[in-house]
mmCIF file of C-alpha atoms in Angstrom:
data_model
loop_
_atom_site.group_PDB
_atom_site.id
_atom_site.type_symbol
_atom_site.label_atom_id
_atom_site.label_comp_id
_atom_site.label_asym_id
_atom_site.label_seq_id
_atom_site.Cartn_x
_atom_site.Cartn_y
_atom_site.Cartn_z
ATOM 1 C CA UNK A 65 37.630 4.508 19.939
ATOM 2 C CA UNK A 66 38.272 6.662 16.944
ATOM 3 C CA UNK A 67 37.140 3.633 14.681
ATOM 4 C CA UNK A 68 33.958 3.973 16.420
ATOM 5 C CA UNK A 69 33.063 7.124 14.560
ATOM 6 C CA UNK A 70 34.325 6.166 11.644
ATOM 7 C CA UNK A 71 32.021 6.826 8.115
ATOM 8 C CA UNK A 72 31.943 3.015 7.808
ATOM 9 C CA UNK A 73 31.526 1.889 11.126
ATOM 10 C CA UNK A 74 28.812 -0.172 11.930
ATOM 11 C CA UNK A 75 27.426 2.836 14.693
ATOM 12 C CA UNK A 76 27.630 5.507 11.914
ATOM 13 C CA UNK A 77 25.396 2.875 9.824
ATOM 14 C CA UNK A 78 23.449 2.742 11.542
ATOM 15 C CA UNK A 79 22.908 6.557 12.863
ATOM 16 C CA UNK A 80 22.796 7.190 9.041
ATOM 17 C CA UNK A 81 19.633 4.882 8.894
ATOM 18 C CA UNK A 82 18.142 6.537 11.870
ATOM 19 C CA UNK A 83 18.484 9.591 10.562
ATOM 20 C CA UNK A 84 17.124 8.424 6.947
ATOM 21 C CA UNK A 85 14.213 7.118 8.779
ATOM 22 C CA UNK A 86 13.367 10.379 10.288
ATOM 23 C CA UNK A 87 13.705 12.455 7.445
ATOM 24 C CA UNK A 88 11.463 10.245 5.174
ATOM 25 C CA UNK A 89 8.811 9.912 8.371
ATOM 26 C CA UNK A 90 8.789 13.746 7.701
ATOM 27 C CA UNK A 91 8.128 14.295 3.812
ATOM 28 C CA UNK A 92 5.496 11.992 4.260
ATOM 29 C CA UNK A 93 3.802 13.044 7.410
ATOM 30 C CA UNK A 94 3.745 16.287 5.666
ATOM 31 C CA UNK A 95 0.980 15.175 3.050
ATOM 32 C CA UNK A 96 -0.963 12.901 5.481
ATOM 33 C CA UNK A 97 -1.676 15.595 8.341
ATOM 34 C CA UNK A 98 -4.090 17.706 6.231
ATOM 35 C CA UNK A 99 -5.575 14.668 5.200
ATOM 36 C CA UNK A 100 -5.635 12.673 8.793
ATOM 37 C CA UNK A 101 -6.723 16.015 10.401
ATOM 38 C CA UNK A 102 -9.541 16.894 8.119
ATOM 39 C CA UNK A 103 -11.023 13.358 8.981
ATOM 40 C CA UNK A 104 -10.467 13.691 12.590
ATOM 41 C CA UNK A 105 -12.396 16.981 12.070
ATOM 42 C CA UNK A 106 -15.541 15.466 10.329
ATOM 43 C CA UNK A 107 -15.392 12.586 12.835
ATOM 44 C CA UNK A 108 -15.437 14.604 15.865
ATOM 45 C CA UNK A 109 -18.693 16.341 13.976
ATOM 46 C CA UNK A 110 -20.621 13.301 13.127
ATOM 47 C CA UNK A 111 -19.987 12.094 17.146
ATOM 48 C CA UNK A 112 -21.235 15.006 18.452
ATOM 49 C CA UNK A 113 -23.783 16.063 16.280
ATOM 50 C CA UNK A 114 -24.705 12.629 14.942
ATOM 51 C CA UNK A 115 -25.357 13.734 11.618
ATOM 52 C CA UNK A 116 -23.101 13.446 8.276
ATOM 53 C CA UNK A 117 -21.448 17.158 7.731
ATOM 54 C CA UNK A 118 -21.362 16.699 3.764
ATOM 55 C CA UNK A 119 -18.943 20.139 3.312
ATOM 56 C CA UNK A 120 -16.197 18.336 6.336
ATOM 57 C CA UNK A 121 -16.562 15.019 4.570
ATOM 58 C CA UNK A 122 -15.616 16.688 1.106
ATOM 59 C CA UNK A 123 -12.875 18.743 2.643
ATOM 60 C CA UNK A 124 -11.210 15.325 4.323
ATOM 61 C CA UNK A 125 -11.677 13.755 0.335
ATOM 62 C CA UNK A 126 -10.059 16.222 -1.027
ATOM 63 C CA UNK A 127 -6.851 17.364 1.680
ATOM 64 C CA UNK A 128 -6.511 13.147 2.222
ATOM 65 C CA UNK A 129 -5.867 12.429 -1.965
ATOM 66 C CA UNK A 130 -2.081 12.519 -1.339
ATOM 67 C CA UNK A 131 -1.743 9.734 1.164
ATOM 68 C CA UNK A 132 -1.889 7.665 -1.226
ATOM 69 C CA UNK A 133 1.401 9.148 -3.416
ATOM 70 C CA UNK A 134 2.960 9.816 -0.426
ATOM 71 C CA UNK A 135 2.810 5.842 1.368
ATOM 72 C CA UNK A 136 3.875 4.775 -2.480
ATOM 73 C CA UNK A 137 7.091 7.067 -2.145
ATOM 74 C CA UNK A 138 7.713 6.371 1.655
ATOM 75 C CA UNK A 139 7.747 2.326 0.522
ATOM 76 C CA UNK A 140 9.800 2.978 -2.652
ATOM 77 C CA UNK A 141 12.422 4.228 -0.709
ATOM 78 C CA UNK A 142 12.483 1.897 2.112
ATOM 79 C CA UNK A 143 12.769 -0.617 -0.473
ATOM 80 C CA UNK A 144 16.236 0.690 -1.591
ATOM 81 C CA UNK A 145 16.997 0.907 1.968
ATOM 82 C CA UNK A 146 16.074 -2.749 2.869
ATOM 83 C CA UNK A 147 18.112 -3.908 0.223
ATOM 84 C CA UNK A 148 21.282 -1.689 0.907
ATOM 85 C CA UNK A 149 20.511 0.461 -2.517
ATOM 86 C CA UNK A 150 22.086 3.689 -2.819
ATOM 87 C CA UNK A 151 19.209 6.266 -1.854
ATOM 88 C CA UNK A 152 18.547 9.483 -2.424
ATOM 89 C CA UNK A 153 15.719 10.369 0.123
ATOM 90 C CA UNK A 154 13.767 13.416 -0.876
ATOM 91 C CA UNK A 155 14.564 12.965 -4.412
ATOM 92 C CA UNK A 156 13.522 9.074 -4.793
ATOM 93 C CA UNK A 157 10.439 10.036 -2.420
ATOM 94 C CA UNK A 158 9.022 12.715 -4.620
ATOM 95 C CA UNK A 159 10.221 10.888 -7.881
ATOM 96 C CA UNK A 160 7.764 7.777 -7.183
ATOM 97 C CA UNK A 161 5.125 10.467 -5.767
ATOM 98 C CA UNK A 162 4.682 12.179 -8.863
ATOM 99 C CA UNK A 163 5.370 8.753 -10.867
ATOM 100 C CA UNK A 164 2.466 7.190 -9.046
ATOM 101 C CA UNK A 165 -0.057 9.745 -8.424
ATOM 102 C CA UNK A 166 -2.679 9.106 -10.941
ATOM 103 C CA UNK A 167 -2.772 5.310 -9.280
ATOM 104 C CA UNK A 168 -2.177 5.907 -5.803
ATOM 105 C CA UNK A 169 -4.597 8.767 -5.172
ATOM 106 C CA UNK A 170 -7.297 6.323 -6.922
ATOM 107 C CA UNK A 171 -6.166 3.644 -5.021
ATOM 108 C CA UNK A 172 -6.590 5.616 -1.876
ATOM 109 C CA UNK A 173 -10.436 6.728 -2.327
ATOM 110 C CA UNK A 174 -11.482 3.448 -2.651
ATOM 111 C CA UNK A 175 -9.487 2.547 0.570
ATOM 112 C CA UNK A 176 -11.920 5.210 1.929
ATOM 113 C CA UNK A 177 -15.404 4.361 0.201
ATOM 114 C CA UNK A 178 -14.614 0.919 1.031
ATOM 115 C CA UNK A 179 -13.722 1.978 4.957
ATOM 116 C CA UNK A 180 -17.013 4.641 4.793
ATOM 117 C CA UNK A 181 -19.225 0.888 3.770
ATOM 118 C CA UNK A 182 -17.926 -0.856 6.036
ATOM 119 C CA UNK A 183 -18.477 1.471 9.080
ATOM 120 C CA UNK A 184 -22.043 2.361 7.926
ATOM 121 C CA UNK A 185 -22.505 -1.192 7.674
ATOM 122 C CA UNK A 186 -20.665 -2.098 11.037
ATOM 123 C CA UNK A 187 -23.161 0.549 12.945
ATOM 124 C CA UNK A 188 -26.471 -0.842 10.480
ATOM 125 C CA UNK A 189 -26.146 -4.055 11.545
ATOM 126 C CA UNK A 190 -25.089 -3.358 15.552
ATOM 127 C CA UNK A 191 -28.032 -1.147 15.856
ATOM 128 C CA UNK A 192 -30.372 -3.273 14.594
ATOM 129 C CA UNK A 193 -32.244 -7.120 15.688
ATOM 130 C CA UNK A 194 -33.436 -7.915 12.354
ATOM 131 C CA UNK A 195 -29.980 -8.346 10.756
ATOM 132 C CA UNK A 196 -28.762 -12.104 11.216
ATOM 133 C CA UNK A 197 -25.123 -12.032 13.686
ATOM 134 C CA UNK A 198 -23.761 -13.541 10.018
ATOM 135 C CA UNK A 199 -23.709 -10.060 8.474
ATOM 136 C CA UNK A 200 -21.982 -8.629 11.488
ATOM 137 C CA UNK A 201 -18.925 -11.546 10.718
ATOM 138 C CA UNK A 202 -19.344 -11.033 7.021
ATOM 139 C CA UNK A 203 -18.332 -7.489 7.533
ATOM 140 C CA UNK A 204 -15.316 -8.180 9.613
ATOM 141 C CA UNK A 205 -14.156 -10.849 7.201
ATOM 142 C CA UNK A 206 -14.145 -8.097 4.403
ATOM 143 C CA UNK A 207 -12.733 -5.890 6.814
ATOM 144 C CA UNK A 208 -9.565 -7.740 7.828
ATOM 145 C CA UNK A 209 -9.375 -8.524 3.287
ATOM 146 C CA UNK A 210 -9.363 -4.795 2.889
ATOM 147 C CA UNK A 211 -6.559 -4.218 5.256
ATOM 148 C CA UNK A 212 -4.140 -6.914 4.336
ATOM 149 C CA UNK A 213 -4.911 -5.770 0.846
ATOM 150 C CA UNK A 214 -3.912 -2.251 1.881
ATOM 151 C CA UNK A 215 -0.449 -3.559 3.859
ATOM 152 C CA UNK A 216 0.658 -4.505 0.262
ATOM 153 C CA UNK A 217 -1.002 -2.472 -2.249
ATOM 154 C CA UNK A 218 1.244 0.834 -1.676
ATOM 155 C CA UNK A 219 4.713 -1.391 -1.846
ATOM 156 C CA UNK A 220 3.700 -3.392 -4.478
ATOM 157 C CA UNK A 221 2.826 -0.006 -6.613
ATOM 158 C CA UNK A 222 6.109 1.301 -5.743
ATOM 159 C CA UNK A 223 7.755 -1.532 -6.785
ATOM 160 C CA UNK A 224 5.751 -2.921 -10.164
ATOM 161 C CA UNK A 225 4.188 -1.050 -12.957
ATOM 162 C CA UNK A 226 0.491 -2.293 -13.602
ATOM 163 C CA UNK A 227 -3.212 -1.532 -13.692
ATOM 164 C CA UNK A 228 -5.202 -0.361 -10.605
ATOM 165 C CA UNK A 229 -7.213 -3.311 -10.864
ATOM 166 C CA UNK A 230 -4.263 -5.821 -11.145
ATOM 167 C CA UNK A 231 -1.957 -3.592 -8.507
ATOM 168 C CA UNK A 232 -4.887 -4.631 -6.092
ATOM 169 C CA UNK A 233 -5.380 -8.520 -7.171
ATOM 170 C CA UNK A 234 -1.805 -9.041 -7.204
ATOM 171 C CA UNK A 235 -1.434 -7.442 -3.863
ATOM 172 C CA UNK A 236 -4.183 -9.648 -2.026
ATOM 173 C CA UNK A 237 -2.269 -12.944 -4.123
ATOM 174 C CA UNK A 238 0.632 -11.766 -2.547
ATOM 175 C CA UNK A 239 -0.636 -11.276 0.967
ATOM 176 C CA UNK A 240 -1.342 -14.947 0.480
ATOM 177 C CA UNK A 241 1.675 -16.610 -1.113
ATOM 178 C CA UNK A 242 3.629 -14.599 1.909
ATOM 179 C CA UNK A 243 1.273 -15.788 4.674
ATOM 180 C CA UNK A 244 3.938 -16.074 7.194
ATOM 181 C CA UNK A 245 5.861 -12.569 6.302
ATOM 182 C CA UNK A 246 1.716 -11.419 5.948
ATOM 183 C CA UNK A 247 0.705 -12.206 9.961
ATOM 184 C CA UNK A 248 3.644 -10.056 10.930
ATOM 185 C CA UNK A 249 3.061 -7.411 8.949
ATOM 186 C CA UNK A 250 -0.665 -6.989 10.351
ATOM 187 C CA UNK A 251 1.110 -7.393 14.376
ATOM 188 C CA UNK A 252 3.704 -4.369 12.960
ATOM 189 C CA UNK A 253 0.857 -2.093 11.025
ATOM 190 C CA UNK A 254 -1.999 -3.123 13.679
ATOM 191 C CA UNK A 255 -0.141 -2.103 16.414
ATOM 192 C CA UNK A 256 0.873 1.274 14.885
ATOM 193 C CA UNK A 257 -2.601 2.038 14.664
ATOM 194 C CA UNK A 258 -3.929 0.808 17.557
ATOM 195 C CA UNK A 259 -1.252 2.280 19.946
ATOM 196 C CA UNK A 260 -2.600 5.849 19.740
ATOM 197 C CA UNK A 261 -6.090 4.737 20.015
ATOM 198 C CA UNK A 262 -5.863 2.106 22.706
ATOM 199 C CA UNK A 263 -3.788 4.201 24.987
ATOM 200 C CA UNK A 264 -5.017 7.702 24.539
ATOM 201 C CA UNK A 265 -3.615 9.068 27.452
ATOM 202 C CA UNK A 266 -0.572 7.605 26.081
ATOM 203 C CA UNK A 267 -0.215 9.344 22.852
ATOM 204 C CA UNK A 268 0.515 12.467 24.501
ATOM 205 C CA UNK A 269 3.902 10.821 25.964
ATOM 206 C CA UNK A 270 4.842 9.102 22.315
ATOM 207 C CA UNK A 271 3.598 11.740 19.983
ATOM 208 C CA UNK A 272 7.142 13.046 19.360
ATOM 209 C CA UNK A 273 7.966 9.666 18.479
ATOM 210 C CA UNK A 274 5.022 9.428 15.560
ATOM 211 C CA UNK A 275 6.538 12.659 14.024
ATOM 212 C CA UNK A 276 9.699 11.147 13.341
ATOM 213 C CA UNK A 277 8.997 7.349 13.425
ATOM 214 C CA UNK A 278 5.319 6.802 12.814
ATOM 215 C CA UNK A 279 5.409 5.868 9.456
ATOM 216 C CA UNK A 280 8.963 4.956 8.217
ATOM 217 C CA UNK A 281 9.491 2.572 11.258
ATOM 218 C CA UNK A 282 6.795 0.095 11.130
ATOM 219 C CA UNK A 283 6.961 0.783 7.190
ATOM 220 C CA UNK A 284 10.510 -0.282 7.523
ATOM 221 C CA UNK A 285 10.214 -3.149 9.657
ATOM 222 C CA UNK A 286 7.600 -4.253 7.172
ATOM 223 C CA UNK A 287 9.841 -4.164 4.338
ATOM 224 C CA UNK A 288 11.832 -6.127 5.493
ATOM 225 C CA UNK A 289 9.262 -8.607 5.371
ATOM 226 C CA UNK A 290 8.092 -8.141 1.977
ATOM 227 C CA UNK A 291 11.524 -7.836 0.018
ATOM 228 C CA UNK A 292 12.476 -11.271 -0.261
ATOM 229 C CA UNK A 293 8.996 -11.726 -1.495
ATOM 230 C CA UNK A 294 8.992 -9.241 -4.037
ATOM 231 C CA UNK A 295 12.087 -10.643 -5.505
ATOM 232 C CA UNK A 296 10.778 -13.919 -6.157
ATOM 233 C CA UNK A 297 8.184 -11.460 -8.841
ATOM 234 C CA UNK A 298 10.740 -8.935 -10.322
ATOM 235 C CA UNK A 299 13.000 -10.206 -13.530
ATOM 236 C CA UNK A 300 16.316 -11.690 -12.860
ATOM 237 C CA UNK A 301 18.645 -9.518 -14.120
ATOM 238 C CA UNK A 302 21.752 -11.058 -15.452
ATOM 239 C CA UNK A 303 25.018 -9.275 -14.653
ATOM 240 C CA UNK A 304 27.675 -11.533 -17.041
ATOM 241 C CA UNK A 305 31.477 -9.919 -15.526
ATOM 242 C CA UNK A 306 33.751 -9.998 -18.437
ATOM 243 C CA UNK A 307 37.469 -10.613 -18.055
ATOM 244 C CA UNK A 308 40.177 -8.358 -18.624
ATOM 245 C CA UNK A 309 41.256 -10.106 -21.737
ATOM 246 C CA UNK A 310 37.464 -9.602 -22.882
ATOM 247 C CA UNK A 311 37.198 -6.244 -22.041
ATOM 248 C CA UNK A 312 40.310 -5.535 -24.335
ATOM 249 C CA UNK A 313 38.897 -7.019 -26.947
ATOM 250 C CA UNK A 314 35.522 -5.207 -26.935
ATOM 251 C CA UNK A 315 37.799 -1.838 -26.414
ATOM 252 C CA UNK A 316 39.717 -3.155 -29.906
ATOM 253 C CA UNK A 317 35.780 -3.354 -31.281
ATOM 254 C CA UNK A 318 35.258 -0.151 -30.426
ATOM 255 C CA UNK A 319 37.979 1.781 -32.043
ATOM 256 C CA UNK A 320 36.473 3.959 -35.012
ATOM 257 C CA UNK A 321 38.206 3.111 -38.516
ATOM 258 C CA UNK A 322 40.151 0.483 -37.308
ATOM 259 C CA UNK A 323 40.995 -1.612 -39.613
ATOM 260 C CA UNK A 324 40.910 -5.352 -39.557
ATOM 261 C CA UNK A 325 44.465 -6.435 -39.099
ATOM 262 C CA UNK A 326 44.879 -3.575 -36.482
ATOM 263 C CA UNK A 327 42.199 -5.799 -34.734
ATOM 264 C CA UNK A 328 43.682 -8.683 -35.302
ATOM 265 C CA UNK A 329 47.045 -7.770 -34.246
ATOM 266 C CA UNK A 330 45.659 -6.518 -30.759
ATOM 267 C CA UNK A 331 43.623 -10.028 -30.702
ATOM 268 C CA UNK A 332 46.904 -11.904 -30.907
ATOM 269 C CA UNK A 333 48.684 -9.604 -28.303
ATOM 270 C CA UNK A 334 46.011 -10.417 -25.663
ATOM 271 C CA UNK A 335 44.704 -13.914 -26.384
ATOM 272 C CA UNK A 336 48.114 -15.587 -27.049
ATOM 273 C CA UNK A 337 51.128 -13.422 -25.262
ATOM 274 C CA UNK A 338 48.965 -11.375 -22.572
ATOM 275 C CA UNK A 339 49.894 -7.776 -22.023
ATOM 276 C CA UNK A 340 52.878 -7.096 -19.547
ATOM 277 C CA UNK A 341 52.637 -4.021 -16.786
ATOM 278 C CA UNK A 342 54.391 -1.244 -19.521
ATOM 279 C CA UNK A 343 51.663 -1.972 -22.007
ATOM 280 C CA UNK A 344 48.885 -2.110 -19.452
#
């Protein structure tokens, strides 16, 4: 029973996790809210009032520009987690949020010009006979693009260093090449979403849950997903193990002013006697 509790054990594991989850759910709920509220805000006002309230819409730009950092950081460190990486949580968080800021907050406006499109266009062509039904598909075709795009583009920033441009090409390409891994990472993300919005009366019930798992859990589940895929991109690197006798000899390397039959003598010693427990 004592075993059970144990630092190692495979409870305390994963407890540890758990609590890893919850903590990094936190950080980055803590730069989304302003955001996410702010646009709740100017969306309640353009229901109600039916009109586009210009100084709520710039307030939700502005509050909402560190989403974008802040799912970077969330995925950089589920990485490590997925792949049993030593990981720092706070510290690796913030170090790829300030590392990818720039990027990530660009990345994220034209997540929302691109969302702000394709609503105007989703409520142009609904309200409207002279539109052919076409359009209507065209824009959910470019819809369901945009947010497979977005599934990857925050990982794949975490994980590779490139241009905006090419951080978004290679995260569609991806999307594709992992078609399998892709379909359930929509189920995990689309049902994140939806749950709150599909069972309002719900959310009330499971809104303790978002705060601490909202994020990090489906994020997690979807790296699990995407790791093996990422490795097939990132550089092998090439751990050669030397032997003992090998290490000795690059310690005999390393000695300053030694001179060359020194060397040589401590060559001879390993390669052709071996060392014995009182010279070890």
């Amino acid at each position: 029973m004592s075993k059970l509790f144990d630092l190692d054990s495979p409870l305390m594991r994963i407890l540890n996790k758990v609590a890893d989850l919850m903590i990094l759910n936190v950080a980055t709920l803590l730069f989304c809210v302003p955001g996410l509220f702010s646009g709740y805000v100017a969306l309640q006002i353009y229901i109600s009032e039916g009109v586009i309230n210009l100084p709520a819409i710039l307030m939700f730009v502005v509050l909402s520009i560190p989403i974008g950092s802040a799912l970077t950081g969330m995925h950089f460190v589920l990485l490590k987690m997925v792949r049993g990486d030593e990981a720092y949580i706070i510290k690796d968080f913030w170090k790829s949020f300030k590392l990818n800021f720039k990027q990530a907050s660009v990345i994220w406006l034209i997540f929302e010009v691109a969302g702000f499109l394709l609503i105007a266009d989703y409520k142009i062509y609904m309200g409207s006979d002279t539109f052919p039904k076409i359009m209507l598909i065209m824009t959910g075709v470019v819809a369901i693009v945009i947010f497979i795009i977005y599934i990857y583009v925050f990982p794949v920033l975490s994980r590779f260093s490139n241009t905006i441009a090419n951080t978004i090409k290679n995260s569609f390409l991806m999307s594709v090449l992992g078609l399998p891994r892709t379909l359930g990472m929509i189920l995990i993300t689309g049902a994140s979403f939806a749950l709150p919005v599909l069972g309002a009366t719900l959310i009330y019930r499971i809104f303790p849950l978002y705060i601490l798992f909202g994020l990090s859990l489906p994020g997690f589940l979807c790296a699990l997903l995407y790791s093996p895929l990422f490795k097939r991109f990132e550089p092998e690197v090439k751990e050669e193990k030397m032997s003992t006798e090998e290490e000795l000899l690059e310690a005999a390397r390393a000695i300053q002013g030694a001179k060359d039959e020194d060397y040589d003598e401590v060559a001879k010693i390993i390669q052709d006697e071996g060392m014995d427990d009182e010279d070890n």
